[in-house]
Amino acid sequence: MAGPRATRAASSPKPRSRTRKPSSKTGTPKAPRLPVCGWSFDGRACRQRGDHLCHQRADHAQAFAEEICVHTKDRWARTPFILADWQRDDIVRPLFGEVRWDPEWQTYVRRYRSGWIELARKNGKSELLAFVALYMLVGDGVESAEVYGAARDKDQARLVFNVAARMVALSPVLSKRLRVVEHAARIVDEKTNSVYQVVAADALGNLGSNPSCVIFDEVLTQPNGDLWAALRTGMGTRVQPLLLAATTAGNDPTSFAKSEHDECVKIAEDPSRAPHRFVYLRNLPADADPWDEANWYYANPALGDFLSLAALREEALEARNDPARENSFRQYRLNQWVSQSTRWMPMHLYIACTGTEFAEPARLRELVARRPAWGGLDLASKLDLTAWCLIVPDGIDGHVSALWRFWLPEAGVDFLDEHTDHRVSQWVDQGWITTTPGEVIDYEVIEADVAADCAALRVADINYDEWSGEPVRQRLERVTRVPMYPVPQTFRGMTHGMTELMTLTRSRSWSHHGNPVAAFCFDSVEVRHPPGEPDLIRPDKPQRGKTGKRIDAVPTAAMAVSGWRLRGQKPKKSGRMVVMG
């Protein structure tokens, strides 16, 4: 139908136009000529028209940073905040100098209404954001400006605020003009009735705000885009608002930060896609050699200036021998987006901790009988592997020995055999795994075996997964008379034990004695870190119904080691006097 109509329309005579053709004398009507910018600074006025880089505006922002703001930390404290070349030319001058004519407001306004800065850690993001917050508060010439500092929570948002507050305190000019209200995390400019305020990460509670500027720190920690949307949509009545975000690469491909990052990559490749958005990305490409120092400068433009090259070399050396540290190094130092889960145990280091091997688990228990020990217990679901670990500090190799027991319902053997090339059946036959009849684990068998170990060794206490069955815990405490301590299987609950276990491994200060089930678990375990906190760690539990991977030996060992380190070692008294300067 569309084809014939189009043909007839094309062949029909054209209707006469009622619009008079311009005469040769008048020519085609021209668009009205835009006025000159006229923005003045330091006795010079901008004479450019249309979209342009207004050098006067850029000079003004740069001068505010370098002549009014000061550094706040270390050996640079109290010195002028002189922008590095990349800060000045790649961020500050284009961000504040690029302007366009706004026909709605009939004036020139900043081109960029939002900005995204993505850099590796310790490249001065907080100081740069603090300068922008103060400039938008007192240097932008806005009456009743509302500048908000936002992040995952108030503590995170206060990181930038604290730098800004310190800048005010150390700057002779700003300290006379601004009032810092520390307890409320607020900086006030009473002359213009303007305020810089830290806001809570409750999007609904911020819908009534009217920001002229939003400083968004470490967007990778945001659980979603609600706070972002609430603050951004509140800027609609401002003439030239600015939402400026700074972050490091994250580790969640489904996060809000990753979606914004992906959009910024497209904008960087084609600025016409969103000409109002400023983008500064420094992510080392995934195929670049992470150990080549020449590549580090791309993600770390401050390297060699105020960022130590020696510090990065030390971290790189540690990361090459530790998959978990490598992931953190790539994310936080090379600004690469990584996976949340990463392999934890370098197996060559684990194998080096084998020590004296035993073909029969019972023989090892005989050799460590009556020695002090600390336990870790993880009661898995009724259909799966359950683990119990004993850490014996006075082990048979002159250092720590680790002993495990594993239990599995008979019905679970076939499933794991399919995923382990029938190794589970072999381990059952060799005595490394105890099976219980039926489809669910028999807790009475577990209780009897744990009680036998507590009687054979001098078990001081037991750390256990707090989600384990409470009736089992009560019976075990009653039978063994050994105190039991719950351990949350969270980042904060597991970090201490996992860290101590890795320390023992790196120093070859423990022996696992070749337990094949434990080796299988350590080879399978992956770990994850919470967003923005690389020092916290916990094992990443596998999807038990979809994979044959099991990690139960690892959390039980970590819990047992943690109990020993926390309650089994008396701190040494020091006779040294420490003088605080």
C-alpha positions as MATLAB code, in Angstrom:
seq = 'MAGPRATRAASSPKPRSRTRKPSSKTGTPKAPRLPVCGWSFDGRACRQRGDHLCHQRADHAQAFAEEICVHTKDRWARTPFILADWQRDDIVRPLFGEVRWDPEWQTYVRRYRSGWIELARKNGKSELLAFVALYMLVGDGVESAEVYGAARDKDQARLVFNVAARMVALSPVLSKRLRVVEHAARIVDEKTNSVYQVVAADALGNLGSNPSCVIFDEVLTQPNGDLWAALRTGMGTRVQPLLLAATTAGNDPTSFAKSEHDECVKIAEDPSRAPHRFVYLRNLPADADPWDEANWYYANPALGDFLSLAALREEALEARNDPARENSFRQYRLNQWVSQSTRWMPMHLYIACTGTEFAEPARLRELVARRPAWGGLDLASKLDLTAWCLIVPDGIDGHVSALWRFWLPEAGVDFLDEHTDHRVSQWVDQGWITTTPGEVIDYEVIEADVAADCAALRVADINYDEWSGEPVRQRLERVTRVPMYPVPQTFRGMTHGMTELMTLTRSRSWSHHGNPVAAFCFDSVEVRHPPGEPDLIRPDKPQRGKTGKRIDAVPTAAMAVSGWRLRGQKPKKSGRMVVMG';
ca = [
       0.000    0.000    0.000;
       2.774    2.402    0.834;
       4.592    1.883   -2.465;
       1.811    2.873   -4.912;
       0.787    5.899   -2.857;
       4.358    7.085   -2.743;
       4.640    6.644   -6.519;
       1.481    8.588   -7.257;
       2.507   11.360   -4.913;
       5.856   11.621   -6.597;
       4.304   11.776  -10.091;
       1.584   14.289   -9.203;
       2.178   17.980   -9.853;
       3.762   19.895   -6.963;
       1.424   22.321   -5.205;
       2.208   25.981   -5.474;
       4.019   27.414   -2.525;
       2.322   30.301   -0.782;
       5.667   31.435    0.607;
       7.201   34.230   -1.378;
      10.622   33.485   -2.673;
      13.233   35.891   -1.408;
      14.318   38.380   -3.983;
      17.850   38.468   -5.195;
      18.220   41.744   -3.365;
      17.326   40.462    0.121;
      18.781   36.915   -0.137;
      18.098   34.058    2.346;
      17.112   35.313    5.802;
      19.996   34.929    8.212;
      19.775   33.779   11.810;
      20.217   36.637   14.220;
      23.788   37.116   15.243;
      24.500   36.002   18.797;
      25.840   38.581   21.239;
      29.423   38.480   22.411;
      30.117   36.531   25.565;
      31.300   39.574   27.506;
      32.402   37.616   30.589;
      35.140   39.604   32.307;
      37.992   38.621   34.551;
      41.197   40.367   35.515;
      40.385   43.382   33.331;
      39.748   41.352   30.172;
      36.388   40.627   28.564;
      35.626   37.660   26.317;
      34.737   38.850   22.793;
      33.751   35.470   21.336;
      30.280   34.496   20.141;
      28.431   31.169   20.065;
      29.833   27.947   21.508;
      33.396   28.552   22.652;
      36.006   28.117   25.346;
      35.735   31.258   27.433;
      39.275   31.794   28.651;
      38.120   34.338   31.217;
      35.831   31.818   32.913;
      38.519   29.155   32.766;
      41.078   31.617   34.175;
      38.686   32.525   36.978;
      38.205   28.900   38.072;
      41.928   28.231   37.833;
      42.773   31.353   39.828;
      40.256   30.407   42.531;
      42.025   27.062   42.933;
      45.572   28.352   42.842;
      45.232   31.690   44.620;
      42.531   31.024   47.198;
      42.486   27.283   47.895;
      45.342   25.445   49.599;
      46.555   21.897   50.017;
      45.524   20.236   53.260;
      47.738   17.185   53.782;
      51.273   16.057   54.381;
      54.203   18.129   53.133;
      51.983   20.153   50.780;
      49.690   21.426   53.562;
      49.082   25.204   53.547;
      50.744   25.629   50.139;
      48.724   27.001   47.185;
      46.567   24.435   45.400;
      48.491   24.639   42.131;
      46.740   22.419   39.628;
      48.751   19.729   37.882;
      48.852   20.071   34.109;
      46.278   17.324   33.604;
      43.973   18.750   36.291;
      44.191   22.215   34.779;
      44.031   21.501   31.029;
      41.955   18.303   30.911;
      39.410   18.961   33.674;
      39.148   22.394   35.277;
      39.529   24.677   32.254;
      37.168   22.812   29.907;
      34.675   22.019   32.683;
      34.274   25.671   33.691;
      35.366   27.418   30.476;
      33.290   25.722   27.758;
      30.074   27.747   27.221;
      27.087   27.847   24.904;
      24.307   30.312   24.204;
      21.103   29.340   25.967;
      18.065   30.671   24.065;
      15.767   29.868   26.992;
      17.721   31.917   29.515;
      19.024   34.365   26.873;
      22.554   34.197   28.211;
      25.753   32.202   27.934;
      25.911   29.230   30.274;
      28.401   26.485   30.925;
      28.237   23.754   28.336;
      28.532   20.934   30.858;
      25.722   20.278   33.300;
      27.212   17.001   34.521;
      30.702   15.574   34.681;
      32.220   12.140   35.200;
      35.821   11.724   36.374;
      37.099    8.152   36.596;
      40.615    7.707   37.934;
      42.626    5.213   39.914;
      42.800    5.788   43.646;
      45.047    8.357   45.304;
      45.185   10.663   42.299;
      43.771   13.623   44.192;
      40.055   13.170   43.473;
      38.979   14.306   46.953;
      41.021   17.511   46.796;
      39.747   18.285   43.309;
      36.134   17.710   44.360;
      36.641   19.864   47.457;
      37.875   22.739   45.292;
      34.873   22.387   42.959;
      32.470   22.363   45.918;
      33.964   25.561   47.320;
      34.080   27.235   43.928;
      30.419   26.459   43.297;
      29.597   27.685   46.807;
      31.382   31.029   46.788;
      33.071   31.574   43.419;
      30.271   30.973   40.929;
      28.382   34.157   41.722;
      25.113   32.391   42.575;
      22.736   33.668   45.246;
      21.355   30.994   47.572;
      23.534   28.325   46.053;
      22.909   24.803   47.323;
      25.919   22.514   47.035;
      25.424   18.924   48.139;
      28.044   16.286   48.874;
      26.637   12.836   48.225;
      28.020    9.320   48.487;
      27.020    5.875   49.731;
      26.515    7.260   53.228;
      27.334   10.357   55.239;
      30.673    8.969   56.351;
      31.735    8.527   52.734;
      30.407   11.954   51.742;
      32.252   13.553   54.648;
      35.592   12.528   53.145;
      35.331   15.320   50.579;
      33.632   17.641   53.062;
      36.478   17.213   55.550;
      39.006   18.224   52.897;
      36.881   21.260   51.974;
      36.499   22.254   55.628;
      40.235   22.016   56.115;
      40.802   24.127   52.995;
      38.570   26.792   54.497;
      40.424   26.699   57.808;
      43.843   27.039   56.142;
      42.900   29.624   53.513;
      43.166   33.260   54.735;
      40.509   34.327   52.215;
      38.000   31.506   52.681;
      38.280   31.430   56.463;
      37.065   35.054   56.600;
      34.190   34.465   54.189;
      32.828   31.031   55.147;
      31.599   29.442   58.367;
      32.145   25.704   58.925;
      29.575   23.853   61.038;
      31.459   20.633   61.749;
      28.804   18.690   63.658;
      26.248   19.260   60.887;
      28.746   18.728   58.020;
      27.831   22.133   56.583;
      29.730   25.136   55.226;
      27.802   28.418   55.056;
      28.344   31.571   52.994;
      26.140   34.066   54.809;
      26.901   36.828   52.321;
      24.988   35.021   49.548;
      22.850   32.737   51.747;
      24.584   29.726   50.196;
      25.381   26.366   51.767;
      27.478   23.267   51.143;
      25.821   20.323   52.870;
      26.500   16.586   53.144;
      23.342   14.599   52.411;
      22.259   11.128   53.465;
      21.980    8.368   50.897;
      18.186    8.369   51.143;
      16.930    9.423   47.726;
      13.357   10.040   48.804;
      14.531   12.375   51.552;
      16.320   14.599   49.034;
      13.514   15.125   46.524;
      12.770   18.560   47.983;
      16.244   19.976   47.395;
      17.155   22.488   44.691;
      20.868   21.873   44.056;
      23.040   24.243   42.117;
      25.842   21.699   42.437;
      26.123   18.062   43.473;
      29.470   16.490   44.314;
      29.138   12.713   43.991;
      32.061   10.743   45.402;
      32.846    7.070   44.619;
      29.748    6.274   42.601;
      30.862    2.623   42.477;
      29.484    2.212   46.024;
      25.942    3.299   45.118;
      23.451    0.393   45.324;
      21.307    1.971   42.584;
      20.647    5.248   40.790;
      17.895    6.564   43.071;
      19.964    9.192   44.893;
      21.576   10.256   41.615;
      18.185   10.738   39.972;
      16.695   12.546   42.970;
      19.471   15.133   43.093;
      19.836   15.531   39.338;
      16.147   16.153   38.736;
      16.169   18.785   41.488;
      18.522   21.008   39.448;
      15.962   21.893   36.779;
      15.363   25.476   37.919;
      19.049   26.422   38.070;
      20.615   28.395   35.205;
      23.882   26.472   35.031;
      23.939   23.652   37.574;
      26.685   21.071   37.828;
      26.549   17.443   38.915;
      30.132   16.247   39.182;
      30.918   12.607   39.938;
      34.303   11.088   40.639;
      34.923    7.411   41.102;
      37.261    4.513   40.682;
      36.353    1.507   38.557;
      34.082   -1.024   40.251;
      33.652   -4.783   40.312;
      29.945   -5.277   39.641;
      28.959   -5.445   35.954;
      25.284   -4.977   36.840;
      25.736   -1.892   39.024;
      24.503    1.640   38.423;
      28.103    2.860   38.265;
      28.939    0.385   35.499;
      25.953    1.499   33.415;
      27.044    5.127   33.784;
      30.622    4.158   32.936;
      29.491    2.393   29.769;
      27.493    5.443   28.732;
      30.482    7.703   29.388;
      32.672    5.507   27.191;
      30.209    6.076   24.333;
      30.155    9.823   25.011;
      33.960    9.948   25.019;
      33.962    8.289   21.602;
      31.176   10.522   20.277;
      30.693   13.759   22.294;
      27.661   14.697   20.159;
      25.802   11.858   21.877;
      25.481   14.070   24.988;
      27.251   17.408   24.510;
      26.165   18.550   27.973;
      28.139   15.775   29.706;
      31.824   16.120   30.554;
      33.794   12.861   30.560;
      37.331   12.178   31.781;
      38.152    8.464   31.774;
      41.502    6.912   32.585;
      40.959    3.138   32.521;
      43.918    1.002   31.519;
      42.750   -1.267   28.641;
      42.141   -4.873   29.661;
      44.690   -6.195   27.179;
      47.503   -3.943   28.451;
      50.310   -5.496   30.475;
      49.463   -4.676   34.123;
      53.070   -5.170   35.229;
      54.605   -2.738   32.720;
      55.280    0.446   34.686;
      54.900    2.535   31.548;
      51.198    1.591   31.511;
      50.583    2.746   35.068;
      50.757    6.414   34.143;
      47.596    6.250   32.034;
      45.347    5.381   34.978;
      47.482    7.412   37.393;
      48.254   10.834   35.917;
      49.541   11.934   39.322;
      52.191    9.204   39.338;
      55.611   10.662   39.942;
      54.074   13.931   41.150;
      52.162   13.462   44.404;
      51.546    9.720   43.919;
      54.489    7.507   44.860;
      55.911    5.228   42.188;
      57.658    3.178   44.876;
      54.321    2.447   46.571;
      52.826    1.139   43.322;
      55.866   -1.034   42.730;
      55.419   -2.627   46.151;
      51.728   -3.286   45.560;
      52.415   -4.706   42.100;
      55.004   -7.090   43.545;
      52.475   -8.384   46.085;
      49.715   -8.616   43.481;
      51.730  -10.816   41.145;
      51.779  -13.578   43.767;
      48.201  -13.227   44.983;
      45.172  -13.434   42.664;
      42.994  -11.561   45.161;
      45.498   -8.742   45.406;
      45.871   -8.726   41.632;
      42.158   -8.049   41.279;
      42.400   -5.154   43.734;
      45.521   -3.828   42.025;
      43.780   -3.863   38.664;
      40.658   -2.183   40.044;
      42.066    0.440   42.383;
      45.490    1.110   40.854;
      44.897    0.507   37.139;
      41.241    1.617   37.186;
      40.044   -1.510   35.390;
      36.557   -2.902   35.827;
      36.899   -6.394   37.286;
      34.731   -9.228   38.518;
      33.562   -9.255   42.128;
      34.807  -12.804   42.616;
      38.412  -13.739   42.137;
      40.567  -16.743   42.805;
      42.025  -16.469   46.286;
      44.679  -19.083   46.986;
      47.842  -19.321   44.835;
      48.054  -23.116   44.753;
      51.833  -23.177   44.445;
      51.963  -21.511   47.871;
      49.370  -23.930   49.244;
      51.290  -26.947   47.989;
      54.442  -25.583   49.635;
      52.568  -25.895   52.958;
      51.876  -29.615   52.584;
      54.295  -30.741   55.307;
      54.268  -34.388   56.353;
      51.671  -36.279   54.332;
      49.384  -38.969   55.693;
      47.473  -41.557   53.719;
      45.101  -42.123   56.663;
      43.453  -39.252   58.558;
      43.307  -41.286   61.772;
      47.104  -41.487   61.958;
      47.416  -37.703   62.033;
      44.916  -37.478   64.891;
      46.930  -39.977   66.905;
      50.087  -37.900   66.569;
      48.517  -34.654   67.795;
      46.490  -36.197   70.637;
      46.338  -34.180   73.882;
      47.709  -31.048   72.247;
      45.873  -27.690   72.455;
      43.631  -26.964   69.492;
      41.019  -24.525   68.208;
      38.034  -25.558   66.117;
      35.988  -24.241   63.205;
      32.612  -25.757   62.319;
      30.377  -25.163   59.320;
      27.137  -27.144   59.350;
      26.051  -27.120   55.736;
      22.575  -27.846   54.434;
      21.232  -31.323   55.045;
      22.003  -32.327   51.459;
      25.559  -31.151   51.219;
      29.130  -31.251   52.522;
      29.707  -30.361   56.164;
      33.173  -29.510   57.463;
      35.010  -29.380   60.783;
      38.577  -28.098   61.152;
      41.049  -28.260   64.021;
      44.028  -25.915   64.191;
      46.818  -27.341   66.337;
      49.469  -24.657   66.978;
      52.004  -27.209   68.248;
      51.847  -29.266   65.071;
      53.990  -32.222   64.061;
      56.162  -30.221   61.631;
      57.219  -27.683   64.226;
      54.418  -25.286   63.372;
      50.639  -25.248   62.952;
      48.874  -28.402   61.784;
      45.371  -28.387   60.281;
      43.039  -31.396   60.503;
      39.635  -31.717   58.860;
      36.623  -33.958   58.945;
      34.039  -33.896   56.152;
      30.578  -35.449   56.104;
      28.194  -36.002   53.205;
      24.816  -37.749   52.809;
      25.053  -40.820   50.600;
      22.551  -39.224   48.210;
      24.957  -36.335   47.585;
      27.862  -38.486   46.432;
      26.575  -39.138   42.903;
      26.007  -35.449   42.160;
      29.504  -34.450   43.273;
      31.038  -37.445   41.493;
      29.632  -36.157   38.211;
      31.437  -32.854   38.707;
      34.725  -34.173   40.141;
      35.563  -37.096   37.853;
      34.441  -39.486   40.610;
      37.029  -38.197   43.059;
      34.437  -37.844   45.829;
      33.782  -41.597   45.842;
      37.523  -42.201   46.117;
      37.770  -39.821   49.057;
      34.900  -41.627   50.753;
      36.658  -44.988   50.264;
      39.945  -43.542   51.612;
      38.275  -42.188   54.739;
      38.617  -38.471   53.983;
      34.813  -38.053   53.787;
      32.324  -39.771   56.065;
      28.948  -40.558   54.501;
      25.709  -40.902   56.416;
      22.793  -43.021   55.193;
      19.916  -41.451   53.293;
      19.334  -38.138   51.584;
      20.025  -35.799   54.516;
      23.010  -35.428   56.791;
      22.845  -37.229   60.128;
      23.774  -34.613   62.713;
      24.199  -37.271   65.390;
      27.192  -38.673   63.483;
      28.714  -35.181   63.261;
      28.154  -34.529   66.950;
      29.769  -37.832   67.892;
      32.858  -37.221   65.738;
      33.309  -33.646   67.003;
      32.917  -34.836   70.595;
      35.539  -37.553   69.988;
      38.020  -34.967   68.680;
      37.367  -32.682   71.640;
      38.084  -35.592   73.969;
      41.254  -36.619   72.119;
      42.692  -33.090   71.889;
      42.537  -30.170   74.296;
      40.132  -28.067   72.233;
      40.027  -24.585   73.766;
      37.012  -23.232   71.895;
      35.088  -23.523   68.640;
      34.184  -20.807   66.154;
      31.125  -21.733   64.133;
      28.928  -20.379   61.379;
      26.188  -18.464   63.180;
      23.634  -19.827   60.716;
      24.331  -23.379   61.871;
      21.537  -25.171   63.688;
      21.085  -23.873   67.227;
      19.995  -27.281   68.622;
      23.235  -28.838   67.315;
      25.281  -26.092   68.957;
      23.512  -26.577   72.273;
      24.073  -30.329   72.236;
      27.746  -29.931   71.297;
      28.419  -27.448   74.093;
      26.652  -29.695   76.568;
      28.536  -32.845   75.501;
      32.003  -31.367   74.894;
      31.895  -28.555   77.493;
      33.840  -26.477   74.969;
      32.707  -22.852   74.533;
      31.431  -21.988   71.071;
      31.502  -18.553   69.420;
      29.310  -17.555   66.453;
      31.082  -16.002   63.470;
      28.995  -14.050   60.909;
      29.835  -15.208   57.388;
      30.117  -11.576   56.348;
      33.000   -9.414   55.188;
      33.751   -8.178   58.685;
      33.166  -11.582   60.235;
      35.492  -13.470   57.880;
      38.221  -10.940   57.071;
      40.360  -11.626   60.150;
      40.482  -15.397   59.726;
      41.012  -15.275   55.958;
      43.817  -12.740   56.333;
      45.549  -14.727   59.065;
      45.235  -17.935   57.050;
      46.860  -16.292   54.039;
      49.626  -14.939   56.271;
      50.366  -18.481   57.508;
      50.424  -19.691   53.916;
      52.826  -17.033   52.681;
      55.208  -17.637   55.572;
      54.866  -21.445   55.240;
      53.928  -21.559   58.904;
      51.313  -24.298   58.732;
      50.836  -27.799   57.290;
      47.672  -29.240   55.780;
      49.341  -32.648   55.419;
      48.021  -33.316   51.935;
      44.308  -33.633   52.751;
      42.862  -34.052   49.221;
      39.399  -32.721   50.078;
      40.897  -29.590   51.607;
      43.101  -29.117   48.521;
      39.994  -29.401   46.330;
      38.273  -26.692   48.396;
      41.242  -24.317   48.443;
      41.651  -24.732   44.688;
      37.965  -23.888   44.176;
      37.507  -20.939   46.502;
      36.890  -17.482   45.134;
      36.557  -14.359   47.253;
      34.940  -10.981   46.941;
      35.346   -7.546   48.490;
      32.598   -5.036   49.298;
      32.493   -2.012   46.987;
      35.149    0.494   47.904;
      36.708   -1.566   50.731;
      39.499   -3.757   49.331;
      40.762   -4.745   52.792;
      37.553   -6.638   53.639;
      37.118  -10.139   52.246;
      34.918  -13.203   52.454;
      34.634  -16.486   50.544;
      32.198  -16.466   47.666;
      29.840  -19.386   48.146;
      29.362  -21.449   44.951;
      25.925  -22.268   43.580;
      25.712  -25.727   45.062;
      22.945  -27.000   42.819;
      24.703  -25.954   39.601;
      28.379  -26.639   40.242;
      30.504  -29.308   41.871;
      32.788  -26.755   43.488;
      32.926  -26.883   47.271;
      34.879  -24.561   49.576;
      33.897  -25.781   53.064;
      37.477  -26.483   54.176;
      38.368  -22.812   53.766;
      35.854  -21.022   56.048;
      36.265  -23.676   58.753;
      40.054  -23.247   58.680;
      39.672  -19.450   58.680;
      37.312  -19.573   61.669;
      39.600  -21.916   63.600;
      42.667  -19.760   62.879;
      40.746  -16.651   63.905;
      39.768  -18.214   67.239;
      43.362  -19.215   67.900;
      44.728  -15.775   66.994;
      42.101  -13.906   69.030;
      41.933  -16.034   72.162;
      44.863  -18.444   72.051;
      47.817  -16.095   71.929;
      48.707  -13.863   74.861;
      50.052  -10.467   73.790;
      53.627   -9.823   74.770;
      54.240   -6.961   77.159;
      56.622   -4.322   75.936;
      59.014   -2.441   78.162;
      59.603    0.235   75.573;
      58.413    3.789   76.098;
      56.713    5.460   73.156;
      56.779    9.254   73.080;
      53.970   10.868   71.101;
      55.012   14.028   69.280;
];
